[in-house]
Amino acid sequence: MSNKINRIFSHVSPGDVIAFSGNGLDAKIIQWFTGSPYSHVAIVLETEYQNKQREDILIAESTTYTTLPDFKGQKPLKGFQVHLLSHWLDAYKACGQVWWFPLQQKLSYDRIAQMQSWLWHLNDGHTPFAVCKSIGAWLAQNKYFDAQTNIKLSKTSASLFCSELVTKALQVAGIIDLKLNPTTQTPKDLMSIPCFQEPTLILP
């Protein structure tokens, strides 16, 4: 990794968001529909694991557009998956730009543990990508959300799209209000929530 990326990695914390802006047709369609430079988002899951510290970062995401093997299952998945951010950046070099959005306030240990537990549960359950819900969010015509749903009981989420996943994870972590409907959140909506600092461009 470059010195620039290593410096950035040393400041990244669980709960921070990684936003992608792709150059491909699918990414451009998403950007056009949402009026946003961002076509995909992921959440920082862990910065310390397997007795390693700050050497790399695990991100959690829901996508159908990667052939990278899942960190835990060691095979490509469609839907929820976990990756080393360095692997994503290597694969994305010719595909677009990547930003780091730090949280305004770092998560406490208990909130990190709560969020990580929820995300690893989704990984164990091989939660699929929600194509219909993602289209609904882009068109602001979504009807899939039950307003009475308690986010703390949402471990049975049948399917999730990228910004819905990140929104729910930050609700589990106590950062985003539970009244916010995750299924209406596009990448643009999510990154406009005032819980983030100004972004830093990671790539290129």
C-alpha positions as CSV (number, residue, x, y, z in Angstrom):
1,M,0.0,0.0,0.0
2,S,1.1,3.6,-0.6
3,N,2.3,5.9,2.2
4,K,-0.9,8.0,1.7
5,I,-3.1,5.0,2.3
6,N,-1.1,3.8,5.3
7,R,-1.5,7.2,6.9
8,I,-5.2,7.2,6.3
9,F,-5.6,3.6,7.6
10,S,-3.9,4.6,10.9
11,H,-6.8,7.0,11.6
12,V,-9.8,4.8,10.4
13,S,-12.1,3.5,13.1
14,P,-15.0,1.0,13.2
15,G,-18.3,2.7,12.1
16,D,-16.6,5.0,9.6
17,V,-17.9,4.7,6.1
18,I,-16.1,4.1,2.8
19,A,-17.9,5.5,-0.2
20,F,-17.2,4.5,-3.8
21,S,-17.7,6.3,-7.1
22,G,-17.5,3.9,-10.0
23,N,-16.9,4.6,-13.6
24,G,-18.9,1.6,-14.9
25,L,-22.4,1.8,-16.5
26,D,-24.2,0.4,-13.4
27,A,-22.4,2.9,-11.2
28,K,-23.2,5.8,-13.5
29,I,-26.9,4.8,-13.6
30,I,-27.0,4.8,-9.8
31,Q,-25.3,8.2,-9.7
32,W,-27.7,9.6,-12.2
33,F,-30.8,8.4,-10.4
34,T,-29.6,9.7,-7.0
35,G,-27.9,12.9,-8.1
36,S,-24.8,11.8,-6.2
37,P,-21.2,11.1,-6.9
38,Y,-21.4,8.0,-4.8
39,S,-22.5,4.7,-6.3
40,H,-21.7,2.3,-3.3
41,V,-21.0,2.5,0.4
42,A,-19.4,0.1,2.9
43,I,-18.9,0.3,6.7
44,V,-15.7,-0.2,8.6
45,L,-16.1,-3.4,10.6
46,E,-12.8,-3.9,12.3
47,T,-9.3,-2.3,12.4
48,E,-7.8,-4.9,14.7
49,Y,-8.2,-8.6,14.1
50,Q,-6.2,-11.9,14.3
51,N,-3.7,-10.1,16.6
52,K,-3.0,-7.6,13.8
53,Q,-3.2,-3.8,14.4
54,R,-3.7,-1.2,11.7
55,E,-2.1,-3.3,9.0
56,D,-5.4,-3.5,7.2
57,I,-9.1,-2.8,7.6
58,L,-12.1,-5.1,7.4
59,I,-15.2,-3.5,5.7
60,A,-18.7,-4.9,5.6
61,E,-20.9,-4.3,2.6
62,S,-23.8,-5.6,0.5
63,T,-23.1,-5.9,-3.2
64,T,-23.3,-8.1,-6.3
65,Y,-20.4,-6.4,-8.1
66,T,-17.3,-7.9,-6.8
67,T,-15.4,-11.2,-7.4
68,L,-13.3,-10.8,-4.3
69,P,-13.6,-13.7,-1.9
70,D,-15.4,-13.1,1.3
71,F,-12.9,-12.7,4.2
72,K,-14.6,-15.4,6.3
73,G,-15.9,-17.8,3.7
74,Q,-13.0,-17.4,1.3
75,K,-15.2,-17.5,-1.8
76,P,-17.1,-14.7,-3.7
77,L,-20.6,-14.0,-2.5
78,K,-23.6,-12.0,-3.7
79,G,-25.1,-9.9,-1.0
80,F,-23.5,-9.3,2.4
81,Q,-19.8,-9.9,2.6
82,V,-16.6,-8.8,4.4
83,H,-13.4,-7.8,2.7
84,L,-10.0,-6.4,3.4
85,L,-10.1,-2.7,2.3
86,S,-6.7,-3.0,0.7
87,H,-7.9,-5.8,-1.6
88,W,-10.9,-3.6,-2.6
89,L,-8.6,-0.7,-3.4
90,D,-6.3,-2.8,-5.4
91,A,-9.2,-4.1,-7.5
92,Y,-10.7,-0.6,-7.8
93,K,-7.7,1.3,-9.1
94,A,-9.0,1.5,-12.6
95,C,-12.7,1.6,-11.6
96,G,-13.2,5.0,-9.9
97,Q,-12.7,7.0,-6.7
98,V,-12.9,6.0,-3.1
99,W,-13.6,8.3,0.0
100,W,-13.2,7.8,3.7
101,F,-16.0,9.4,5.8
102,P,-14.9,9.5,9.5
103,L,-17.6,9.6,12.2
104,Q,-17.9,12.9,14.0
105,Q,-17.7,11.0,17.3
106,K,-15.8,7.7,17.7
107,L,-17.9,4.7,18.9
108,S,-17.4,3.4,22.4
109,Y,-16.1,-0.1,22.9
110,D,-19.6,-1.4,23.8
111,R,-21.2,0.2,20.7
112,I,-18.4,-1.2,18.5
113,A,-19.0,-4.7,19.9
114,Q,-22.8,-4.4,19.4
115,M,-22.4,-3.3,15.8
116,Q,-19.8,-5.9,15.0
117,S,-21.9,-8.7,16.5
118,W,-24.8,-7.7,14.3
119,L,-22.7,-7.5,11.1
120,W,-20.9,-10.8,11.7
121,H,-24.4,-12.4,12.3
122,L,-25.4,-11.2,8.8
123,N,-22.2,-12.6,7.4
124,D,-22.9,-16.0,8.9
125,G,-26.4,-15.9,7.5
126,H,-25.2,-15.1,3.9
127,T,-27.7,-12.2,3.7
128,P,-28.5,-11.6,0.0
129,F,-28.5,-8.2,-1.8
130,A,-31.9,-6.5,-2.0
131,V,-32.3,-5.5,-5.7
132,C,-35.9,-4.4,-5.5
133,K,-35.4,-2.4,-2.3
134,S,-32.4,-0.6,-3.8
135,I,-34.4,0.4,-6.8
136,G,-37.2,1.6,-4.5
137,A,-34.8,3.8,-2.6
138,W,-33.4,5.3,-5.8
139,L,-36.9,6.1,-7.0
140,A,-38.1,7.2,-3.5
141,Q,-41.1,4.9,-3.9
142,N,-40.2,2.2,-1.4
143,K,-43.0,0.3,0.4
144,Y,-41.0,-2.5,2.0
145,F,-40.3,-1.0,5.4
146,D,-42.4,-1.6,8.5
147,A,-42.3,1.5,10.6
148,Q,-42.9,-0.5,13.8
149,T,-39.8,-2.7,13.2
150,N,-37.3,-2.5,16.1
151,I,-33.8,-2.3,14.7
152,K,-32.4,-4.2,17.7
153,L,-34.5,-7.2,16.6
154,S,-33.6,-7.0,12.9
155,K,-31.0,-9.8,12.9
156,T,-33.4,-11.7,10.6
157,S,-33.1,-9.1,7.8
158,A,-33.9,-11.1,4.7
159,S,-32.0,-8.9,2.3
160,L,-30.2,-5.6,2.3
161,F,-28.8,-3.1,-0.2
162,C,-25.6,-1.2,0.4
163,S,-26.7,2.1,2.0
164,E,-29.6,0.3,3.8
165,L,-27.0,-2.0,5.4
166,V,-24.7,0.9,6.5
167,T,-27.7,2.9,7.9
168,K,-28.9,-0.1,9.9
169,A,-25.4,-0.8,11.2
170,L,-25.1,2.8,12.4
171,Q,-28.5,2.6,14.0
172,V,-27.4,-0.6,15.9
173,A,-24.3,1.4,17.0
174,G,-26.5,4.2,18.3
175,I,-25.3,6.9,15.8
176,I,-28.4,7.3,13.6
177,D,-31.9,7.8,14.9
178,L,-34.0,4.6,14.9
179,K,-36.9,6.6,13.4
180,L,-35.0,7.0,10.1
181,N,-36.1,4.5,7.5
182,P,-33.0,2.6,6.3
183,T,-34.7,1.4,3.1
184,T,-35.1,4.9,1.8
185,Q,-31.5,5.8,2.2
186,T,-29.4,6.1,-1.0
187,P,-25.7,6.6,-0.8
188,K,-26.3,10.3,-1.2
189,D,-28.8,10.4,1.6
190,L,-26.6,8.5,3.9
191,M,-23.5,10.6,3.4
192,S,-25.6,13.7,3.9
193,I,-26.5,12.7,7.5
194,P,-24.6,15.1,9.9
195,C,-22.8,12.4,11.8
196,F,-19.7,12.4,9.5
197,Q,-16.7,14.6,9.2
198,E,-15.6,15.9,5.9
199,P,-14.5,13.1,3.6
200,T,-10.9,12.2,2.6
201,L,-10.1,11.0,-0.9
202,I,-8.4,7.6,-0.6
203,L,-8.2,6.6,-4.3
204,P,-6.8,7.7,-6.7
